[in-house]
Coordinates of C-alpha atoms in Angstrom, one line a residue:
M1094 CA -35.5 -69.3 6.2
N1095 CA -32.1 -69.7 4.6
K1096 CA -29.7 -70.9 7.4
H1097 CA -26.7 -69.4 5.5
L1098 CA -27.9 -65.8 6.0
I1099 CA -27.1 -63.9 9.1
S1100 CA -28.9 -60.7 10.0
P1101 CA -26.9 -57.4 10.0
L1102 CA -27.7 -57.0 13.7
L1103 CA -26.4 -60.4 14.6
L1104 CA -23.2 -59.8 12.6
T1105 CA -22.6 -56.5 14.3
L1106 CA -23.0 -58.0 17.7
F1107 CA -20.5 -60.9 16.7
L1108 CA -18.0 -58.5 15.6
Q1109 CA -18.2 -56.4 18.7
G1110 CA -17.8 -59.4 20.9
C1111 CA -14.7 -60.4 18.9
G1112 CA -13.2 -57.0 19.2
G1113 CA -13.6 -56.4 15.5
S1114 CA -14.7 -52.7 15.8
S1115 CA -12.2 -49.9 15.5
S1116 CA -14.5 -47.6 17.6
S1117 CA -13.2 -49.1 20.9
T1118 CA -9.7 -47.8 20.2
P1119 CA -9.7 -44.0 19.3
P1120 CA -6.8 -42.8 17.3
E1121 CA -3.9 -41.3 19.1
P1122 CA -3.9 -37.4 19.1
P1123 CA -1.2 -36.0 16.9
E1124 CA 1.9 -34.6 18.7
P1125 CA 1.9 -31.0 18.9
V1126 CA 4.4 -29.2 16.5
E1127 CA 6.9 -26.8 18.3
Y1128 CA 8.4 -23.8 16.7
N1129 CA 11.7 -22.2 18.0
F1130 CA 11.3 -18.4 17.5
S1131 CA 14.5 -16.4 17.6
L1132 CA 15.0 -12.6 17.2
T1133 CA 18.4 -11.0 17.2
S1134 CA 18.6 -7.3 18.2
Q1135 CA 21.9 -5.5 17.3
L1136 CA 23.6 -2.1 16.8
T1137 CA 26.0 -1.5 13.8
N1138 CA 28.8 0.9 14.3
D1139 CA 30.5 3.2 11.7
C1140 CA 32.7 0.2 10.5
G1141 CA 29.9 -2.1 10.0
I1142 CA 30.6 -4.2 13.1
D1143 CA 27.5 -5.6 14.9
S1144 CA 27.1 -5.6 18.7
A1145 CA 24.3 -6.9 20.9
F1146 CA 21.5 -4.4 21.7
T1147 CA 19.6 -5.3 24.9
D1148 CA 17.4 -2.2 25.6
V1149 CA 14.6 -4.0 24.0
E1150 CA 11.8 -6.3 25.0
L1151 CA 9.3 -8.4 23.1
L1152 CA 5.6 -8.6 23.8
L1153 CA 4.0 -11.9 22.7
Q1154 CA 0.4 -11.1 21.9
D1155 CA -2.8 -12.8 20.9
E1156 CA -5.1 -12.2 18.1
A1157 CA -6.7 -9.2 19.9
W1158 CA -3.3 -7.8 20.8
Q1159 CA -3.5 -8.6 24.4
T1160 CA -0.1 -9.4 25.9
L1161 CA 0.5 -13.2 26.6
E1162 CA 4.1 -13.0 27.7
V1163 CA 7.0 -10.5 27.9
Y1164 CA 10.5 -11.6 26.8
Q1165 CA 13.9 -9.9 27.4
P1166 CA 17.0 -10.6 25.4
D1167 CA 20.1 -12.4 26.6
E1168 CA 23.5 -10.8 26.7
S1169 CA 23.9 -11.5 23.0
G1170 CA 20.9 -9.7 22.2
V1171 CA 18.8 -12.8 21.3
I1172 CA 15.2 -13.1 22.3
S1173 CA 14.0 -16.9 22.0
F1174 CA 11.1 -19.0 23.0
V1175 CA 9.2 -22.1 22.0
T1176 CA 5.6 -21.9 20.7
E1177 CA 3.0 -24.3 19.2
N1178 CA 1.7 -21.5 16.9
E1179 CA 3.1 -21.4 13.4
F1180 CA 2.2 -17.6 13.2
I1181 CA 2.3 -15.1 16.2
N1182 CA 1.6 -11.6 16.9
Y1183 CA 4.4 -9.6 18.6
T1184 CA 5.4 -6.0 19.4
L1185 CA 9.1 -5.0 20.0
V1186 CA 9.7 -2.0 22.3
A1187 CA 13.2 -0.6 22.1
K1188 CA 15.0 2.4 23.3
N1189 CA 15.9 4.7 20.4
Q1190 CA 18.3 7.7 19.8
Q1191 CA 19.7 9.3 16.8
G1192 CA 22.3 12.1 16.4
S1193 CA 21.6 14.9 18.8
E1194 CA 18.0 13.9 19.6
V1195 CA 16.9 12.8 23.1
E1196 CA 16.4 9.3 23.9
G1197 CA 13.0 7.9 22.9
L1198 CA 11.1 4.6 22.0
N1199 CA 10.8 2.8 18.7
V1200 CA 7.8 0.4 18.7
V1201 CA 7.4 -2.2 16.0
S1202 CA 4.4 -4.7 15.7
F1203 CA 4.1 -7.6 13.4
Y1204 CA 0.7 -9.4 12.6
Q1205 CA 1.0 -13.2 12.0
A1206 CA 4.8 -13.3 11.9
S1207 CA 6.4 -16.6 11.1
S1208 CA 7.5 -18.4 14.3
A1209 CA 10.3 -20.5 12.3
T1210 CA 11.8 -17.5 10.6
P1211 CA 14.9 -16.0 12.1
S1212 CA 13.9 -12.4 13.0
H1213 CA 16.1 -9.3 13.2
Y1214 CA 16.0 -5.8 14.9
Q1215 CA 18.4 -3.1 13.8
A1216 CA 18.5 -0.7 16.6
Q1217 CA 19.4 3.0 16.3
F1218 CA 21.1 4.3 19.6
D1219 CA 24.1 6.6 18.5
N1220 CA 25.1 7.4 22.1
V1221 CA 26.0 3.8 22.9
V1222 CA 27.5 2.8 19.6
D1223 CA 30.9 1.2 20.1
N1224 CA 33.2 3.0 17.8
P1225 CA 36.4 3.8 19.7
S1226 CA 37.3 0.3 20.8
S1227 CA 36.6 -1.6 17.6
C1228 CA 36.8 1.1 14.9
E1229 CA 39.5 3.4 13.3
C1230 CA 38.2 6.5 11.6
V1231 CA 40.0 9.1 9.5
T1232 CA 38.7 12.6 8.6
Q1233 CA 40.3 14.4 5.8
D1234 CA 39.5 16.9 2.8
L1235 CA 39.5 15.3 -0.8
N1236 CA 40.0 17.1 -4.0
L1237 CA 38.2 15.6 -7.0
A1238 CA 39.9 16.7 -10.3
H1239 CA 37.5 16.3 -13.3
A1240 CA 36.7 17.5 -16.7
P1241 CA 35.7 21.2 -16.9
L1242 CA 32.3 21.8 -15.6
A1243 CA 30.2 25.0 -14.8
M1244 CA 30.5 26.2 -11.2
E1245 CA 26.8 25.1 -10.8
R1246 CA 27.2 21.3 -10.1
S1247 CA 26.2 18.5 -7.8
V1248 CA 28.1 15.8 -6.1
T1249 CA 27.7 12.2 -4.7
S1250 CA 29.9 10.4 -2.1
S1251 CA 29.4 7.0 -0.5
A1252 CA 31.5 8.4 2.4
S1253 CA 30.3 10.8 5.1
I1254 CA 31.2 14.5 4.2
D1255 CA 30.6 17.8 5.9
E1256 CA 30.1 19.9 2.9
W1257 CA 31.6 20.4 -0.8
V1258 CA 33.0 23.5 -2.5
S1259 CA 33.5 24.2 -6.2
I1260 CA 37.2 25.3 -6.3
D1261 CA 37.3 25.9 -10.1
E1262 CA 35.9 24.5 -13.3
S1263 CA 38.0 21.4 -13.0
N1264 CA 38.3 20.9 -9.2
T1265 CA 35.7 20.1 -6.5
L1266 CA 36.6 19.9 -2.8
F1267 CA 34.9 17.4 -0.5
K1268 CA 35.4 18.7 3.0
G1269 CA 35.4 16.7 6.1
V1270 CA 35.5 13.2 4.4
T1271 CA 35.2 10.6 7.1
V1272 CA 36.0 6.9 6.5
C1273 CA 36.2 4.1 9.0
R1274 CA 37.3 0.6 9.2
A1275 CA 37.5 -2.3 11.8
I1276 CA 40.7 -2.3 13.7
D1277 CA 43.5 -4.0 11.6
G1278 CA 40.9 -4.5 8.7
S1279 CA 40.8 -3.1 5.2
W1280 CA 39.5 0.3 4.4
P1281 CA 36.1 0.1 2.6
L1282 CA 35.3 0.9 -1.0
H1283 CA 34.1 4.5 -1.4
S1284 CA 33.1 6.4 -4.5
F1285 CA 32.9 10.2 -5.4
S1286 CA 31.4 11.8 -8.3
V1287 CA 30.4 15.2 -9.7
E1288 CA 27.7 16.2 -12.3
G1289 CA 27.2 19.4 -14.2
L1290 CA 27.3 21.3 -17.5
G1291 CA 30.3 20.7 -19.7
L1292 CA 32.0 23.0 -22.1
N1293 CA 29.5 22.0 -24.7
Q1294 CA 26.6 22.9 -22.3
R1295 CA 25.5 19.4 -22.1
L1296 CA 25.0 17.6 -18.7
I1297 CA 27.9 15.2 -17.9
A1298 CA 29.2 13.4 -14.9
A1299 CA 32.5 12.1 -13.8
G1300 CA 33.5 9.9 -10.8
S1301 CA 35.9 7.4 -9.4
F1302 CA 36.5 4.9 -6.6
F1303 CA 39.1 5.8 -3.9
D1304 CA 41.7 3.4 -2.7
L1305 CA 41.8 4.5 0.9
N1306 CA 44.1 1.7 1.8
A1307 CA 46.9 3.5 -0.1
E1308 CA 46.3 7.1 1.2
A1309 CA 44.4 6.9 4.5
N1310 CA 47.3 7.8 6.5
S1311 CA 48.4 10.8 4.5
E1312 CA 48.5 14.1 6.3
S1313 CA 47.8 16.1 3.3
D1314 CA 44.4 16.4 1.5
W1315 CA 43.5 13.4 -0.6
S1316 CA 43.5 13.7 -4.3
L1317 CA 41.4 11.8 -6.8
F1318 CA 41.0 12.2 -10.5
A1319 CA 37.6 11.4 -11.8
T1320 CA 38.5 8.8 -14.5
L1321 CA 35.0 7.4 -14.9
P1322 CA 32.5 9.0 -17.5
A1323 CA 28.8 8.4 -17.1
T1324 CA 26.7 7.1 -19.7
S1325 CA 23.5 9.1 -20.7
Y1326 CA 20.4 6.9 -20.8
Q1327 CA 17.5 8.1 -22.7
L1328 CA 14.2 7.7 -20.7
T1329 CA 10.9 6.7 -22.3
P1330 CA 7.8 8.7 -21.8
P1331 CA 5.9 9.7 -19.7
Y1332 CA 9.0 11.4 -18.1
Q1333 CA 8.5 10.7 -14.4
E1334 CA 10.5 11.6 -11.4
L1335 CA 13.3 9.1 -11.3
S1336 CA 16.2 8.1 -8.9
S1337 CA 18.8 5.4 -9.4
V1338 CA 21.7 4.1 -7.3
Q1339 CA 24.1 1.3 -7.6
L1340 CA 24.4 -1.5 -5.0
I1341 CA 27.8 -3.0 -4.7
D1342 CA 28.4 -5.5 -1.9
G1343 CA 25.2 -4.1 -0.3
E1344 CA 26.5 -0.4 -0.2
Q1345 CA 25.1 2.4 -2.1
H1346 CA 27.1 4.2 -4.8
F1347 CA 26.6 7.0 -7.4
P1348 CA 23.0 8.0 -6.5
M1349 CA 21.5 10.0 -9.4
Q1350 CA 18.1 11.5 -9.9
V1351 CA 16.1 13.5 -12.3
A1352 CA 13.0 15.6 -11.9
E1353 CA 9.6 15.0 -13.7
G1354 CA 9.9 15.9 -17.4
E1355 CA 13.7 15.2 -17.7
Q1356 CA 14.4 12.9 -20.6
S1357 CA 17.7 11.3 -19.7
L1358 CA 19.7 10.0 -16.7
L1359 CA 23.5 9.6 -16.2
I1360 CA 24.7 6.3 -14.9
F1361 CA 28.3 5.0 -14.3
D1362 CA 27.9 1.6 -16.1
N1363 CA 31.4 0.7 -16.9
H1364 CA 33.9 0.4 -14.1
I1365 CA 36.0 -2.1 -12.2
N1366 CA 33.0 -3.1 -10.0
T1367 CA 30.4 -3.2 -12.8
F1368 CA 30.3 -7.1 -12.7
K1369 CA 29.0 -7.1 -9.2
S1370 CA 26.8 -4.0 -9.5
Y1371 CA 22.9 -3.9 -9.0
Y1372 CA 21.2 -0.9 -10.5
Q1373 CA 18.1 0.1 -8.3
S1374 CA 15.8 2.7 -9.9
Q1375 CA 12.6 4.1 -8.6
A1376 CA 10.0 6.1 -10.4
S1377 CA 7.4 8.1 -8.6
V1378 CA 4.2 10.1 -9.3
T1379 CA 3.1 12.5 -6.5
F1380 CA -0.3 13.9 -5.8
P1381 CA -0.5 16.9 -3.5
L1382 CA -3.8 16.5 -1.5
I1383 CA -3.9 18.9 1.4
D1384 CA -1.8 22.0 2.4
S1385 CA -3.2 24.0 5.3
I1386 CA -2.2 25.5 8.6
K1387 CA -3.4 22.4 10.4
E1388 CA -2.5 19.6 8.1
S1389 CA -0.5 18.5 4.9
A1390 CA -1.2 15.4 2.9
V1391 CA 0.6 13.9 -0.1
S1392 CA 0.0 10.6 -1.8
K1393 CA 2.3 8.8 -4.1
N1394 CA 2.7 5.9 -6.5
I1395 CA 6.2 4.2 -6.4
H1396 CA 7.6 1.6 -8.6
R1397 CA 11.1 0.2 -7.9
V1398 CA 13.2 -2.2 -10.0
T1399 CA 16.5 -3.7 -9.0
S1400 CA 18.5 -5.3 -11.9
T1401 CA 22.0 -6.2 -13.0
E1402 CA 21.2 -4.4 -16.2
A1403 CA 21.1 -0.7 -16.1
Q1404 CA 18.4 -0.3 -18.9
T1405 CA 16.1 -2.8 -17.3
S1406 CA 16.2 -0.9 -14.1
I1407 CA 15.6 2.6 -15.5
D1408 CA 12.6 1.4 -17.7
V1409 CA 10.6 1.4 -14.4
K1410 CA 7.2 3.3 -14.4
A1411 CA 5.0 4.2 -11.7
S1412 CA 1.1 4.2 -12.0
A1413 CA -0.2 7.7 -13.2
Y1414 CA -3.5 7.0 -11.3
K1415 CA -4.2 8.7 -8.0
P1416 CA -4.4 5.9 -5.2
N1417 CA -7.9 5.6 -4.0
F1418 CA -7.2 6.8 -0.4
D1419 CA -10.3 8.2 1.5
Y1420 CA -9.5 11.8 0.6
P1421 CA -10.2 14.1 2.3
T1422 CA -11.4 12.4 5.6
F1423 CA -8.9 9.5 5.4
E1424 CA -11.2 7.4 7.5
E1425 CA -9.5 4.1 6.8
I1426 CA -8.2 4.1 10.3
K1427 CA -11.0 4.2 12.8
G1428 CA -11.1 5.6 16.4
D1429 CA -11.1 2.1 17.8
G1430 CA -7.9 1.0 16.0
S1431 CA -9.4 -1.0 13.2
Y1432 CA -8.3 -0.1 9.7
N1433 CA -9.1 -0.9 6.1
Y1434 CA -7.0 0.0 3.0
G1435 CA -8.9 -2.5 0.9
T1436 CA -10.1 0.2 -1.5
V1437 CA -6.5 0.7 -2.7
A1438 CA -6.7 -2.7 -4.3
G1439 CA -3.8 -5.0 -5.1
F1440 CA -1.4 -4.5 -2.0
P1441 CA -1.0 -7.6 0.3
M1442 CA 0.7 -5.6 3.1
A1443 CA 0.2 -2.3 4.8
I1444 CA 3.1 -0.7 6.7
I1445 CA 1.7 2.0 9.0
N1446 CA 4.0 4.3 10.8
F1447 CA 2.8 6.7 13.6
T1448 CA 5.0 9.6 14.9
F1449 CA 3.7 11.1 18.2
T1450 CA 4.2 14.5 19.8
G1451 CA 3.6 16.1 23.0
L1452 CA 4.9 13.1 25.0
S1453 CA 7.7 12.9 27.7
M1454 CA 9.8 11.3 25.1
P1455 CA 9.7 10.9 21.2
V1456 CA 7.8 7.8 20.2
K1457 CA 7.5 6.0 16.8
W1458 CA 5.3 3.0 16.3
T1459 CA 5.3 0.9 13.0
F1460 CA 2.7 -1.7 12.3
Y1461 CA 3.2 -4.5 9.7
G1462 CA -0.1 -6.2 8.7
P1463 CA -2.6 -7.1 6.0
E1464 CA -4.6 -4.5 4.0
K1465 CA -7.2 -4.6 6.8
G1466 CA -7.5 -5.5 10.4
E1467 CA -6.9 -4.4 13.9
L1468 CA -3.8 -2.2 14.8
A1469 CA -1.6 -3.2 17.6
I1470 CA -2.2 0.2 19.2
S1471 CA -5.9 -0.6 19.5
V1472 CA -5.3 -2.0 23.0
P1473 CA -3.0 -0.7 25.8
L1474 CA 0.5 -1.6 25.5
T1475 CA 1.7 -3.5 28.6
G1476 CA 4.2 -1.5 30.5
Y1477 CA 3.8 1.6 28.4
A1478 CA 0.2 2.5 28.7
D1479 CA 0.9 5.7 30.6
I1480 CA 3.1 6.8 27.8
I1481 CA 1.1 6.1 24.7
D1482 CA -2.3 5.0 23.6
I1483 CA -4.7 5.2 20.5
R1484 CA -5.7 8.6 21.8
T1485 CA -2.3 10.1 21.8
R1486 CA -1.8 13.1 19.5
K1487 CA -0.1 12.2 16.2
E1488 CA 2.6 14.4 14.6
A1489 CA 2.5 12.3 11.4
I1490 CA 0.9 9.2 10.0
D1491 CA 2.7 7.4 7.1
V1492 CA 1.1 4.7 5.2
R1493 CA 2.9 2.5 2.7
L1494 CA 0.9 -0.2 0.8
V1495 CA 3.3 -2.7 -0.8
K1496 CA 3.3 -5.4 -3.5
S1497 CA 6.1 -7.6 -4.7
L1498 CA 5.8 -8.8 -8.2
D1499 CA 7.3 -12.0 -7.0
T1500 CA 4.3 -13.0 -4.8
N1501 CA 0.9 -12.2 -3.4
N1502 CA 1.1 -14.3 -0.3
Y1503 CA 1.0 -12.3 2.8
H1504 CA 3.2 -14.6 4.7
D1505 CA 6.1 -14.1 2.3
Y1506 CA 5.9 -10.3 3.0
I1507 CA 5.9 -10.7 6.8
K1508 CA 8.9 -13.1 6.6
H1509 CA 10.8 -10.4 4.6
Y1510 CA 10.1 -7.6 7.0
Q1511 CA 10.6 -9.5 10.2
G1512 CA 14.0 -10.5 8.9
N1513 CA 16.8 -8.1 8.0
S1514 CA 15.0 -6.5 5.0
S1515 CA 17.6 -3.8 4.4
A1516 CA 20.1 -6.6 3.7
N1517 CA 17.8 -8.4 1.2
M1518 CA 17.5 -5.7 -1.4
T1519 CA 18.6 -7.9 -4.3
S1520 CA 16.4 -11.0 -3.3
D1521 CA 13.7 -12.2 -5.6
F1522 CA 11.1 -10.7 -3.3
A1523 CA 12.6 -7.2 -3.3
K1524 CA 13.7 -7.0 -7.1
E1525 CA 10.5 -5.5 -8.2
M1526 CA 8.1 -3.8 -5.9
T1527 CA 5.2 -1.2 -6.1
S1528 CA 3.7 0.8 -3.4
A1529 CA 0.9 3.3 -2.8
E1530 CA 1.9 5.9 -0.1
L1531 CA 0.1 8.4 2.1
D1532 CA 2.0 10.9 4.1
R1533 CA 0.1 13.0 6.5
K1534 CA 1.5 15.7 8.9
F1535 CA -0.4 17.6 11.6
Y1536 CA 0.5 21.1 12.9

């Protein structure tokens, strides 16, 4: 036997005796990662001033939509908590009221929302909006003088108006124009336009921006001359239903639209604010499905493009193929609250909106989730189970399957919608989007 050779067993025992084995000191478990979730709930008044909205609560839920915790906002309208989960399910329940409607509930659920993304809820409750103390509003009639047009015409206004009247071929009266500003602030930019047949029987449009800072305190009717001519853009076949609007500092101006088959669209593309304008155009193809005394159903393909170039925007085309919804039974949503829109391929997110009828108060419930899964309404909603559940009669079900050409990652979608999506219309995510939609109403 070679005295220089040591058996593996003896070597192992020797190393263990000397503390050479790492098995006796297990590794330290990793420190848990904590995420600070924060959601801001707010109202916005007629002047664009935000205030806290506290008639809302957040239900933190597990994978099966069972409630884990219920959170209330602080006096600033902020709901916050710490979680070790990077992605969470939650449902917001907020009081809701618009115009002359009675008070109701707006329920919004998010599947696998990002815990680290600042979230936003834009409330709608007109009866408690604080206009008088922070807002100054003026209501006046405005006469728009323009090139001669036939009496049959259409108008646009970024301001609120009661109605409009054709005075003669060269004057259109906007009645009850209401404009608002923050106390001691500047009056916002507003636009007015008119479209109709000119003397040559061709469709033309004229418009202008109004300097309210110079004339807002005038006791007589406001006067404005439409100095801006619109450019006629030729559309490319197939000629689909098309709408277009300009976004300037986040506000909409000069909305224009043409019906299916129209071959041109008028756009105001040369004015003092052109340098900061985005042109947002949307093409759509509509497929009527059901029209009966009990139910109506319509599906649509939508394609929307937002660009600093007008031509790029209006070149948008929606798919001409009918979305593959389960017509005529529409059994994508099951009685147990599970759903599957996977047959309408290529859409990472489903936005499903329920409007309910026959309740003690109006209720709307909007769900944001992937193409298939479990709806939040599949289980009783803590604190509201006596008002609404999955068996409650629906007045309408609206389904919107969406795709951004910027990403196919579901988490990019949920981050966009749990944030202030209405304020991010020019982001890379929102600049080009397609959707397949199904609108059903029950009678």
